CSV table of C-alpha atoms in Angstrom, one decimal:
chain,number,residue,atom,x,y,z
U,1,UNK,CA,19.6,17.6,2.3
U,2,UNK,CA,15.9,16.9,2.3
U,3,UNK,CA,13.8,18.6,-0.3
U,4,UNK,CA,10.0,18.7,-0.1
U,5,UNK,CA,7.1,20.3,-1.7
U,6,UNK,CA,4.2,21.2,0.4
U,7,UNK,CA,0.5,21.1,-0.7
U,8,UNK,CA,-2.3,22.4,1.4
U,9,UNK,CA,-5.9,23.4,1.1
U,10,UNK,CA,-9.0,22.1,-0.6
U,11,UNK,CA,-7.8,22.5,-4.2
U,12,UNK,CA,-7.1,18.7,-4.7
U,13,UNK,CA,-10.5,17.4,-5.9
U,14,UNK,CA,-11.5,13.8,-5.4
U,15,UNK,CA,-12.1,11.8,-8.5
U,16,UNK,CA,-15.4,10.6,-7.1
U,17,UNK,CA,-18.3,12.7,-5.9
U,18,UNK,CA,-19.4,11.7,-2.5
U,19,UNK,CA,-22.2,14.2,-2.3
U,20,UNK,CA,-23.0,15.3,1.2
U,21,UNK,CA,-20.5,13.1,3.1
U,22,UNK,CA,-21.5,14.3,6.6
U,23,UNK,CA,-24.9,12.8,6.2
U,24,UNK,CA,-23.7,9.4,5.0
U,25,UNK,CA,-23.1,6.5,7.2
U,26,UNK,CA,-19.6,5.3,6.5
U,27,UNK,CA,-20.6,1.9,5.2
U,28,UNK,CA,-23.5,2.6,2.9
U,29,UNK,CA,-22.0,2.2,-0.6
U,30,UNK,CA,-20.2,-0.6,-2.4
U,31,UNK,CA,-16.4,-0.6,-3.0
U,32,UNK,CA,-15.6,1.9,-5.8
U,33,UNK,CA,-13.2,-0.5,-7.4
U,34,UNK,CA,-15.6,-3.4,-7.4
U,35,UNK,CA,-15.5,-3.8,-11.2
U,36,UNK,CA,-11.9,-4.8,-11.2
U,37,UNK,CA,-11.9,-6.7,-8.0
U,38,UNK,CA,-12.4,-10.5,-7.9
U,39,UNK,CA,-15.1,-11.9,-5.6
U,40,UNK,CA,-12.6,-13.4,-3.2
U,41,UNK,CA,-11.9,-10.0,-1.5
U,42,UNK,CA,-13.8,-10.1,1.7
U,43,UNK,CA,-15.7,-7.1,3.0
U,44,UNK,CA,-17.1,-8.7,6.1
U,45,UNK,CA,-16.5,-11.7,8.4
U,46,UNK,CA,-18.1,-13.1,11.5
U,47,UNK,CA,-16.6,-14.1,14.9
U,48,UNK,CA,-18.4,-15.1,18.0
U,49,UNK,CA,-18.8,-11.4,19.1
U,50,UNK,CA,-20.5,-10.6,15.8
U,51,UNK,CA,-19.9,-9.3,12.3
U,52,UNK,CA,-17.0,-7.1,11.3
U,53,UNK,CA,-17.6,-4.8,8.2
U,54,UNK,CA,-15.4,-2.8,5.9
U,55,UNK,CA,-16.5,0.8,6.0
U,56,UNK,CA,-15.9,1.9,2.4
U,57,UNK,CA,-16.5,5.6,3.1
U,58,UNK,CA,-13.8,5.5,5.8
U,59,UNK,CA,-11.1,4.9,3.3
U,60,UNK,CA,-8.0,7.1,3.4
U,61,UNK,CA,-5.6,7.5,0.4
U,62,UNK,CA,-4.1,10.1,-1.9
U,63,UNK,CA,-6.6,12.8,-2.7
U,64,UNK,CA,-6.9,11.8,-6.4
U,65,UNK,CA,-7.3,8.1,-5.4
U,66,UNK,CA,-4.6,7.1,-7.9
U,67,UNK,CA,-1.9,4.8,-6.4
U,68,UNK,CA,1.7,6.0,-6.6
U,69,UNK,CA,3.7,4.0,-9.1
U,70,UNK,CA,7.4,3.9,-8.2
U,71,UNK,CA,9.8,3.6,-11.2
U,72,UNK,CA,12.7,1.2,-10.9
U,73,UNK,CA,12.6,0.8,-7.1
U,74,UNK,CA,10.5,-0.8,-4.4
U,75,UNK,CA,8.3,1.7,-2.6
U,76,UNK,CA,8.8,1.7,1.2
U,77,UNK,CA,6.2,-0.1,3.3
U,78,UNK,CA,3.1,1.9,4.0
U,79,UNK,CA,2.9,2.7,7.7
U,80,UNK,CA,0.2,4.3,9.8
U,81,UNK,CA,0.4,6.6,12.9
U,82,UNK,CA,-2.5,7.8,15.0
U,83,UNK,CA,-2.9,10.3,17.7
U,84,UNK,CA,-5.8,11.6,19.8
U,85,UNK,CA,-6.1,15.4,20.4
U,86,UNK,CA,-8.8,15.2,23.0
U,87,UNK,CA,-11.8,17.4,22.1
U,88,UNK,CA,-10.1,18.1,18.7
U,89,UNK,CA,-10.6,14.5,17.6
U,90,UNK,CA,-8.0,12.1,16.1
U,91,UNK,CA,-5.4,12.5,13.5
U,92,UNK,CA,-4.0,9.9,11.1
U,93,UNK,CA,-0.7,9.9,9.2
U,94,UNK,CA,0.5,7.5,6.5
U,95,UNK,CA,3.3,7.4,4.0
U,96,UNK,CA,3.0,6.3,0.4
U,97,UNK,CA,5.9,6.5,-2.1
U,98,UNK,CA,7.5,9.9,-1.7
U,99,UNK,CA,4.5,11.4,0.1
U,100,UNK,CA,3.3,11.9,3.6
U,101,UNK,CA,-0.4,12.7,4.4
U,102,UNK,CA,-2.1,13.8,7.6
U,103,UNK,CA,-5.9,13.7,7.8
U,104,UNK,CA,-8.5,14.2,10.4
U,105,UNK,CA,-9.5,10.6,11.3
U,106,UNK,CA,-13.3,10.3,11.5
U,107,UNK,CA,-13.5,6.6,12.3
U,108,UNK,CA,-16.6,4.6,11.5
U,109,UNK,CA,-19.2,7.4,12.1
U,110,UNK,CA,-18.3,9.9,9.3
U,111,UNK,CA,-16.9,9.6,5.8
U,112,UNK,CA,-13.3,10.6,5.1
U,113,UNK,CA,-12.9,13.8,3.2
U,114,UNK,CA,-9.9,13.3,1.0
U,115,UNK,CA,-10.1,16.8,-0.5
U,116,UNK,CA,-8.9,18.3,2.8
U,117,UNK,CA,-5.6,16.8,4.0
U,118,UNK,CA,-4.4,18.7,7.1
U,119,UNK,CA,-0.9,18.3,5.7
U,120,UNK,CA,0.8,16.8,2.7
U,121,UNK,CA,4.4,16.7,1.8
U,122,UNK,CA,6.2,15.4,-1.3
U,123,UNK,CA,9.9,14.7,-1.0
U,124,UNK,CA,12.6,14.7,-3.8
U,125,UNK,CA,15.5,12.3,-3.7
U,126,UNK,CA,14.3,10.3,-0.7
U,127,UNK,CA,11.2,8.4,0.5
U,128,UNK,CA,9.6,8.5,3.9
U,129,UNK,CA,9.7,5.1,5.6
U,130,UNK,CA,8.2,5.5,9.1
U,131,UNK,CA,6.8,8.1,11.5
U,132,UNK,CA,5.4,8.6,15.0
U,133,UNK,CA,3.2,11.2,16.8
U,134,UNK,CA,4.3,12.3,20.2
U,135,UNK,CA,1.3,12.1,22.5
U,136,UNK,CA,3.2,13.8,25.3
U,137,UNK,CA,3.5,17.0,23.1
U,138,UNK,CA,-0.2,17.4,22.4
U,139,UNK,CA,-1.4,21.0,23.0
U,140,UNK,CA,-4.7,21.8,21.4
U,141,UNK,CA,-4.3,21.0,17.7
U,142,UNK,CA,-0.5,21.1,18.0
U,143,UNK,CA,1.5,17.8,18.1
U,144,UNK,CA,5.0,16.7,17.1
U,145,UNK,CA,5.5,14.2,14.3
U,146,UNK,CA,8.8,12.6,13.4
U,147,UNK,CA,9.5,11.1,10.0
U,148,UNK,CA,12.3,8.8,8.9
U,149,UNK,CA,13.7,8.4,5.3
U,150,UNK,CA,15.4,5.9,3.1
U,151,UNK,CA,18.5,8.1,3.0
U,152,UNK,CA,18.9,8.1,6.8
U,153,UNK,CA,17.6,11.6,7.7
U,154,UNK,CA,14.9,12.3,10.3
U,155,UNK,CA,12.5,15.3,10.2
U,156,UNK,CA,10.5,16.7,13.0
U,157,UNK,CA,7.4,18.7,12.1
U,158,UNK,CA,4.1,19.9,13.5
U,159,UNK,CA,1.5,19.2,10.8
U,160,UNK,CA,-0.6,22.2,12.1
U,161,UNK,CA,2.2,24.7,12.3
U,162,UNK,CA,3.6,24.6,8.8
U,163,UNK,CA,6.6,26.7,9.5
U,164,UNK,CA,7.9,24.4,12.2
U,165,UNK,CA,10.6,21.9,11.1
U,166,UNK,CA,13.8,20.4,12.3
U,167,UNK,CA,16.2,18.0,10.7
U,168,UNK,CA,18.4,15.3,12.4
U,169,UNK,CA,21.3,13.4,10.7
U,170,UNK,CA,20.8,15.9,7.8
U,171,UNK,CA,24.3,15.3,6.4
U,172,UNK,CA,24.1,11.6,7.2
U,173,UNK,CA,27.1,11.8,9.5
U,174,UNK,CA,25.4,9.7,12.2
U,175,UNK,CA,24.1,6.9,10.0
U,176,UNK,CA,23.8,6.6,6.2
U,177,UNK,CA,21.3,3.7,6.1
U,178,UNK,CA,17.6,3.7,5.9
U,179,UNK,CA,15.6,4.6,9.0
U,180,UNK,CA,13.4,1.6,9.7
U,181,UNK,CA,11.5,2.6,12.8
U,182,UNK,CA,10.9,5.7,15.0
U,183,UNK,CA,9.4,5.7,18.5
U,184,UNK,CA,9.0,8.5,21.0
U,185,UNK,CA,10.1,7.5,24.5
U,186,UNK,CA,6.8,7.1,26.4
U,187,UNK,CA,6.0,10.2,28.5
U,188,UNK,CA,8.8,12.3,27.1
U,189,UNK,CA,8.3,15.5,25.2
U,190,UNK,CA,11.8,15.4,23.7
U,191,UNK,CA,13.4,11.9,23.5
U,192,UNK,CA,12.9,9.5,20.6
U,193,UNK,CA,14.5,6.4,19.2
U,194,UNK,CA,15.6,6.0,15.6
U,195,UNK,CA,16.4,2.5,14.3
U,196,UNK,CA,18.4,1.9,11.1
U,197,UNK,CA,19.2,-0.8,8.7
U,198,UNK,CA,22.8,-0.7,9.9
U,199,UNK,CA,21.8,-2.7,13.0
U,200,UNK,CA,22.0,0.3,15.2
U,201,UNK,CA,19.4,2.5,17.0
U,202,UNK,CA,20.0,6.0,18.4
U,203,UNK,CA,18.5,8.0,21.2
U,204,UNK,CA,17.8,11.6,20.2
U,205,UNK,CA,16.8,14.7,22.1
U,206,UNK,CA,14.8,16.9,19.8
U,207,UNK,CA,15.9,20.0,21.7
U,208,UNK,CA,19.6,19.3,21.0
U,209,UNK,CA,21.5,19.8,17.7
U,210,UNK,CA,23.5,17.3,15.8
U,211,UNK,CA,27.2,17.9,15.4
U,212,UNK,CA,28.9,19.3,12.2
U,213,UNK,CA,31.3,16.3,12.1
U,214,UNK,CA,30.8,12.6,12.5
U,215,UNK,CA,30.3,11.5,16.1
U,216,UNK,CA,33.2,10.1,18.1
U,217,UNK,CA,31.9,7.4,20.4
U,218,UNK,CA,33.0,6.1,23.7
U,219,UNK,CA,31.8,2.9,25.5
U,220,UNK,CA,29.0,3.2,28.0
U,221,UNK,CA,27.7,-0.3,28.5
U,222,UNK,CA,28.1,-3.7,27.0
U,223,UNK,CA,26.1,-6.9,27.3
U,224,UNK,CA,25.5,-10.2,25.5
U,225,UNK,CA,25.8,-9.4,21.8
U,226,UNK,CA,25.0,-5.7,22.2
U,227,UNK,CA,26.8,-2.5,23.2
U,228,UNK,CA,25.8,1.0,24.1
U,229,UNK,CA,28.0,4.1,23.3
U,230,UNK,CA,27.8,7.8,24.0
U,231,UNK,CA,29.2,10.8,22.1
U,232,UNK,CA,32.6,11.9,23.2
U,233,UNK,CA,32.1,15.7,23.2
U,234,UNK,CA,32.5,18.7,25.5
U,235,UNK,CA,28.9,19.7,25.0
U,236,UNK,CA,25.9,17.4,24.9
U,237,UNK,CA,24.7,16.8,21.3
U,238,UNK,CA,22.8,14.2,19.4
U,239,UNK,CA,22.8,11.2,19.5
U,240,UNK,CA,22.7,10.8,23.2
U,241,UNK,CA,23.3,7.0,22.9
U,242,UNK,CA,24.1,4.6,20.1
U,243,UNK,CA,22.9,1.0,20.6
U,244,UNK,CA,24.6,-1.7,18.4
U,245,UNK,CA,22.9,-5.1,18.3
U,246,UNK,CA,24.5,-8.4,17.3
U,247,UNK,CA,26.1,-8.8,14.0
U,248,UNK,CA,24.7,-5.6,12.5
U,249,UNK,CA,21.6,-7.1,11.0
U,250,UNK,CA,18.9,-4.5,10.2
U,251,UNK,CA,16.7,-3.5,13.1
U,252,UNK,CA,13.2,-3.9,11.5
U,253,UNK,CA,10.9,-2.8,14.3
U,254,UNK,CA,10.9,-1.9,18.0
U,255,UNK,CA,8.1,-1.3,20.6
U,256,UNK,CA,7.9,-0.1,24.2
U,257,UNK,CA,5.9,-2.1,26.7
U,258,UNK,CA,2.6,-0.6,27.9
U,259,UNK,CA,4.2,0.9,31.0
U,260,UNK,CA,7.2,2.2,29.0
U,261,UNK,CA,9.8,0.4,31.1
U,262,UNK,CA,10.9,-2.3,28.6
U,263,UNK,CA,11.8,-2.3,24.9
U,264,UNK,CA,11.3,-5.1,22.4
U,265,UNK,CA,13.5,-5.1,19.3
U,266,UNK,CA,13.3,-7.5,16.3
U,267,UNK,CA,16.1,-7.8,13.7
U,268,UNK,CA,16.8,-9.3,10.3
U,269,UNK,CA,18.9,-12.1,11.9
U,270,UNK,CA,15.6,-13.5,13.3
U,271,UNK,CA,16.1,-12.4,16.9
U,272,UNK,CA,13.7,-10.8,19.4
U,273,UNK,CA,15.6,-9.0,22.2
U,274,UNK,CA,13.8,-7.6,25.3
U,275,UNK,CA,15.6,-4.9,27.2
U,276,UNK,CA,15.0,-3.0,30.5
U,277,UNK,CA,15.2,0.3,28.8
U,278,UNK,CA,16.5,2.6,31.6
U,279,UNK,CA,19.1,0.2,33.0
U,280,UNK,CA,20.0,-1.1,29.5
U,281,UNK,CA,19.8,-4.7,30.7
U,282,UNK,CA,19.0,-7.6,28.3
U,283,UNK,CA,16.1,-9.5,29.9
U,284,UNK,CA,15.4,-12.2,27.3
U,285,UNK,CA,15.6,-13.4,23.7
U,286,UNK,CA,13.7,-15.4,21.2
U,287,UNK,CA,14.4,-16.6,17.7
U,288,UNK,CA,12.3,-17.0,14.5
U,289,UNK,CA,12.0,-20.5,13.1
U,290,UNK,CA,13.9,-19.1,10.1
U,291,UNK,CA,14.4,-15.8,8.4
U,292,UNK,CA,14.1,-12.3,9.8
U,293,UNK,CA,11.6,-10.9,12.2
U,294,UNK,CA,9.7,-7.9,10.8
U,295,UNK,CA,7.3,-6.8,13.5
U,296,UNK,CA,6.7,-6.9,17.2
U,297,UNK,CA,3.8,-5.9,19.6
U,298,UNK,CA,3.0,-6.1,23.4
U,299,UNK,CA,-0.1,-7.4,25.0
U,300,UNK,CA,-2.0,-4.8,27.0
U,301,UNK,CA,-0.9,-6.2,30.4
U,302,UNK,CA,2.8,-6.5,29.3
U,303,UNK,CA,3.0,-10.3,29.9
U,304,UNK,CA,3.2,-11.4,26.2
U,305,UNK,CA,5.1,-10.3,23.1
U,306,UNK,CA,4.0,-11.3,19.6
U,307,UNK,CA,6.4,-11.2,16.6
U,308,UNK,CA,6.0,-12.0,12.9
U,309,UNK,CA,8.3,-12.3,10.0
U,310,UNK,CA,9.7,-14.3,7.1
U,311,UNK,CA,8.9,-17.7,8.6
U,312,UNK,CA,5.2,-16.9,7.9
U,313,UNK,CA,4.5,-17.5,11.6
U,314,UNK,CA,3.1,-15.5,14.4
U,315,UNK,CA,5.2,-16.3,17.5
U,316,UNK,CA,4.1,-15.5,21.0
U,317,UNK,CA,6.8,-15.0,23.7
U,318,UNK,CA,6.1,-15.0,27.5
U,319,UNK,CA,7.9,-12.1,29.0
U,320,UNK,CA,7.5,-13.7,32.5
U,321,UNK,CA,8.7,-17.2,31.6
U,322,UNK,CA,11.3,-16.1,29.0
U,323,UNK,CA,10.2,-18.6,26.4
U,324,UNK,CA,8.2,-19.0,23.3
U,325,UNK,CA,4.7,-20.4,24.4
U,326,UNK,CA,2.9,-20.6,21.0
U,327,UNK,CA,3.1,-20.2,17.3
U,328,UNK,CA,0.3,-19.3,14.9
U,329,UNK,CA,0.4,-20.9,11.4
U,330,UNK,CA,-2.0,-19.5,8.8
U,331,UNK,CA,-0.2,-17.0,6.7
U,332,UNK,CA,1.2,-18.0,3.3
U,333,UNK,CA,3.8,-15.3,3.1
U,334,UNK,CA,5.7,-12.9,5.4
U,335,UNK,CA,3.9,-11.4,8.3
U,336,UNK,CA,4.3,-7.6,8.1
U,337,UNK,CA,2.4,-6.4,11.2
U,338,UNK,CA,1.1,-7.9,14.4
U,339,UNK,CA,-1.0,-6.4,17.1
U,340,UNK,CA,-2.8,-7.4,20.3
U,341,UNK,CA,-6.5,-6.5,20.5
U,342,UNK,CA,-6.3,-5.1,24.0
U,343,UNK,CA,-10.0,-4.2,23.9
U,344,UNK,CA,-10.9,-7.9,23.9
U,345,UNK,CA,-8.3,-9.1,26.4
U,346,UNK,CA,-9.9,-11.1,29.1
U,347,UNK,CA,-8.9,-13.3,32.0
U,348,UNK,CA,-9.1,-16.4,29.9
U,349,UNK,CA,-7.7,-15.5,26.5
U,350,UNK,CA,-5.7,-13.0,24.4
U,351,UNK,CA,-6.8,-11.9,20.9
U,352,UNK,CA,-4.0,-11.2,18.4
U,353,UNK,CA,-4.3,-9.9,14.8
U,354,UNK,CA,-1.8,-10.1,12.0
U,355,UNK,CA,-1.6,-9.0,8.4
U,356,UNK,CA,0.9,-10.1,5.7
U,357,UNK,CA,2.2,-10.1,2.2
U,358,UNK,CA,-0.3,-12.8,1.4
U,359,UNK,CA,-3.0,-10.0,1.6
U,360,UNK,CA,-4.7,-11.9,4.4
U,361,UNK,CA,-5.9,-10.8,7.8
U,362,UNK,CA,-5.6,-13.4,10.5
U,363,UNK,CA,-7.1,-13.3,14.0
U,364,UNK,CA,-5.8,-15.6,16.7
U,365,UNK,CA,-6.9,-16.5,20.2
U,366,UNK,CA,-4.4,-17.6,22.9
U,367,UNK,CA,-6.1,-19.4,25.8
U,368,UNK,CA,-4.8,-18.8,29.4
U,369,UNK,CA,-3.8,-22.5,29.5
U,370,UNK,CA,-0.9,-21.7,27.1
U,371,UNK,CA,0.7,-19.6,29.8
U,372,UNK,CA,1.2,-22.5,32.2
U,373,UNK,CA,4.9,-23.6,32.2
U,374,UNK,CA,5.2,-27.0,30.4
U,375,UNK,CA,6.2,-30.2,32.1
U,376,UNK,CA,9.9,-31.2,31.6
U,377,UNK,CA,10.3,-33.4,28.5
U,378,UNK,CA,12.7,-36.1,27.8
U,379,UNK,CA,16.0,-34.7,26.5
U,380,UNK,CA,16.5,-34.8,22.7
U,381,UNK,CA,19.6,-34.8,20.7
U,382,UNK,CA,21.0,-31.3,21.1
U,383,UNK,CA,21.4,-28.9,18.2
U,384,UNK,CA,25.1,-27.9,18.1
U,385,UNK,CA,24.2,-24.4,16.8
U,386,UNK,CA,21.5,-24.1,19.5
U,387,UNK,CA,19.1,-22.6,16.9
U,388,UNK,CA,16.1,-24.8,17.6
U,389,UNK,CA,15.0,-27.0,20.5
U,390,UNK,CA,15.5,-24.3,23.1
U,391,UNK,CA,13.0,-22.2,25.1
U,392,UNK,CA,13.8,-19.2,22.8
U,393,UNK,CA,13.1,-21.3,19.7
U,394,UNK,CA,11.3,-24.6,20.4
U,395,UNK,CA,10.8,-27.2,17.7
U,396,UNK,CA,7.4,-27.1,16.0
U,397,UNK,CA,6.2,-30.1,18.1
U,398,UNK,CA,7.5,-28.6,21.3
U,399,UNK,CA,5.0,-25.7,21.7
U,400,UNK,CA,1.3,-25.3,20.9
U,401,UNK,CA,0.5,-24.5,17.2
U,402,UNK,CA,-2.4,-22.1,17.0
U,403,UNK,CA,-4.9,-22.2,14.1
U,404,UNK,CA,-6.4,-18.8,13.0
U,405,UNK,CA,-9.8,-17.9,14.3
U,406,UNK,CA,-10.3,-15.9,11.1
U,407,UNK,CA,-8.1,-15.9,8.0
U,408,UNK,CA,-9.5,-13.7,5.2
U,409,UNK,CA,-8.1,-12.2,2.0
U,410,UNK,CA,-9.1,-8.5,2.3
U,411,UNK,CA,-6.9,-6.7,-0.3
U,412,UNK,CA,-5.1,-7.1,-3.7
U,413,UNK,CA,-1.8,-5.8,-2.6
U,414,UNK,CA,0.2,-6.9,0.5
U,415,UNK,CA,-1.0,-5.6,3.8
U,416,UNK,CA,1.5,-3.6,5.9
U,417,UNK,CA,-0.1,-2.2,9.1
U,418,UNK,CA,-2.7,-3.2,11.6
U,419,UNK,CA,-4.1,-1.0,14.5
U,420,UNK,CA,-6.9,-2.0,16.9
U,421,UNK,CA,-9.2,0.7,18.2
U,422,UNK,CA,-12.3,0.6,20.5
U,423,UNK,CA,-14.9,0.6,17.7
U,424,UNK,CA,-12.8,-0.6,14.7
U,425,UNK,CA,-9.5,-1.8,13.4
U,426,UNK,CA,-7.4,-0.1,10.7
U,427,UNK,CA,-5.3,-1.9,8.1
U,428,UNK,CA,-3.0,-0.4,5.5
U,429,UNK,CA,-2.2,-1.8,2.0
U,430,UNK,CA,0.9,-1.3,0.0
U,431,UNK,CA,-1.1,0.4,-2.8
U,432,UNK,CA,-1.5,3.4,-0.4
U,433,UNK,CA,-5.0,2.7,0.9
U,434,UNK,CA,-5.9,2.7,4.6
U,435,UNK,CA,-9.1,0.8,5.5
U,436,UNK,CA,-11.3,1.0,8.5
U,437,UNK,CA,-13.3,-2.1,9.6
U,438,UNK,CA,-16.1,-1.6,12.1
U,439,UNK,CA,-16.5,-3.9,15.1
U,440,UNK,CA,-19.8,-5.7,15.7
U,441,UNK,CA,-22.5,-3.4,17.1
U,442,UNK,CA,-23.1,-3.8,20.8
U,443,UNK,CA,-26.6,-5.1,21.7
U,444,UNK,CA,-28.9,-2.5,23.3
U,445,UNK,CA,-29.3,-3.0,27.0
């Protein structure tokens, strides 16, 4: 059973005195930890559109600004979720160690007030691993937030209605392994997906209960190296569906396409799988050069998918041509998060961002020319295992190799999350700090 202690209100004082924050521009002071930071940590960089700047007052972390120190175990990756509440502004959620924080996100215009988290939870015996806001559930200041844990349970809360809480897989009868990724089904107020380290992901309806005994499944659909099952019960209960992929390798991340019709899934066996979600059809696959794939993202138009992982590469897959069309080589360790900058997508190129365990941010540009199908090449000696030399995993000399437009060390600890927004981008660091970088100012017209 989950056990959590809740802390609310302004009684958690910041270690530093920001003075009158509302009157400060969010980038007008130096980094507070500058005395211990070497000079190679970048706080700005320049691209052709202008200068990007770290906004040091727009920094989110634990209220006392002291990093959580796990004892005898590796702390789960710090993830970030954002939601817009219309006139009520934006909300940001991040996990760190055994804690979950929800703040009002003020972007680049106002300083973060760390003394006033909207919600804070501390869990005993388990660590939060992932979370997701449900945009379809937004009503005023109310919004549903799901949280997954290392011990397999899932909690549904409303950060602004403290008394509201539901638990799924509470007794771990559905899956005993770590929850690796949670996603609400786009447009649905009640359906969400929960991926686990067991190589399975489940479809839940938050309005339905889980059973008091372990589910008994029956086949529903099967395809190439995947199967879908439903619960064999007289009354409908959770989970509605269980998807099992491949050899049971951990599902590390999943993402819906912009229109919500397709689902991209990456696993520890190095495979990207793209499904038509409603019909449960496998549309295409790609493979890492080696090692597991850790993250996946869609372009704004749904034509491309970017993945990153343990091969230190950013791999771009064409959803139309069903092949890998480019790789980006610039990271010196695992790629933890990848994202398309949809606000800079144009007719002639795509902008992609990635962050990794090497503490570096890389920006990539993919020209439209890379989307043109290649000319047939002379046949080479085939790989008996069909691991490389195929459209799903071309050899390094068989597809364009991208060099980073920008590659900067921006933190001391490994970077874990990257989100692009209209006026900034957000990165999270494993030490529990969430940073905001302002985009270049637009020229006056």
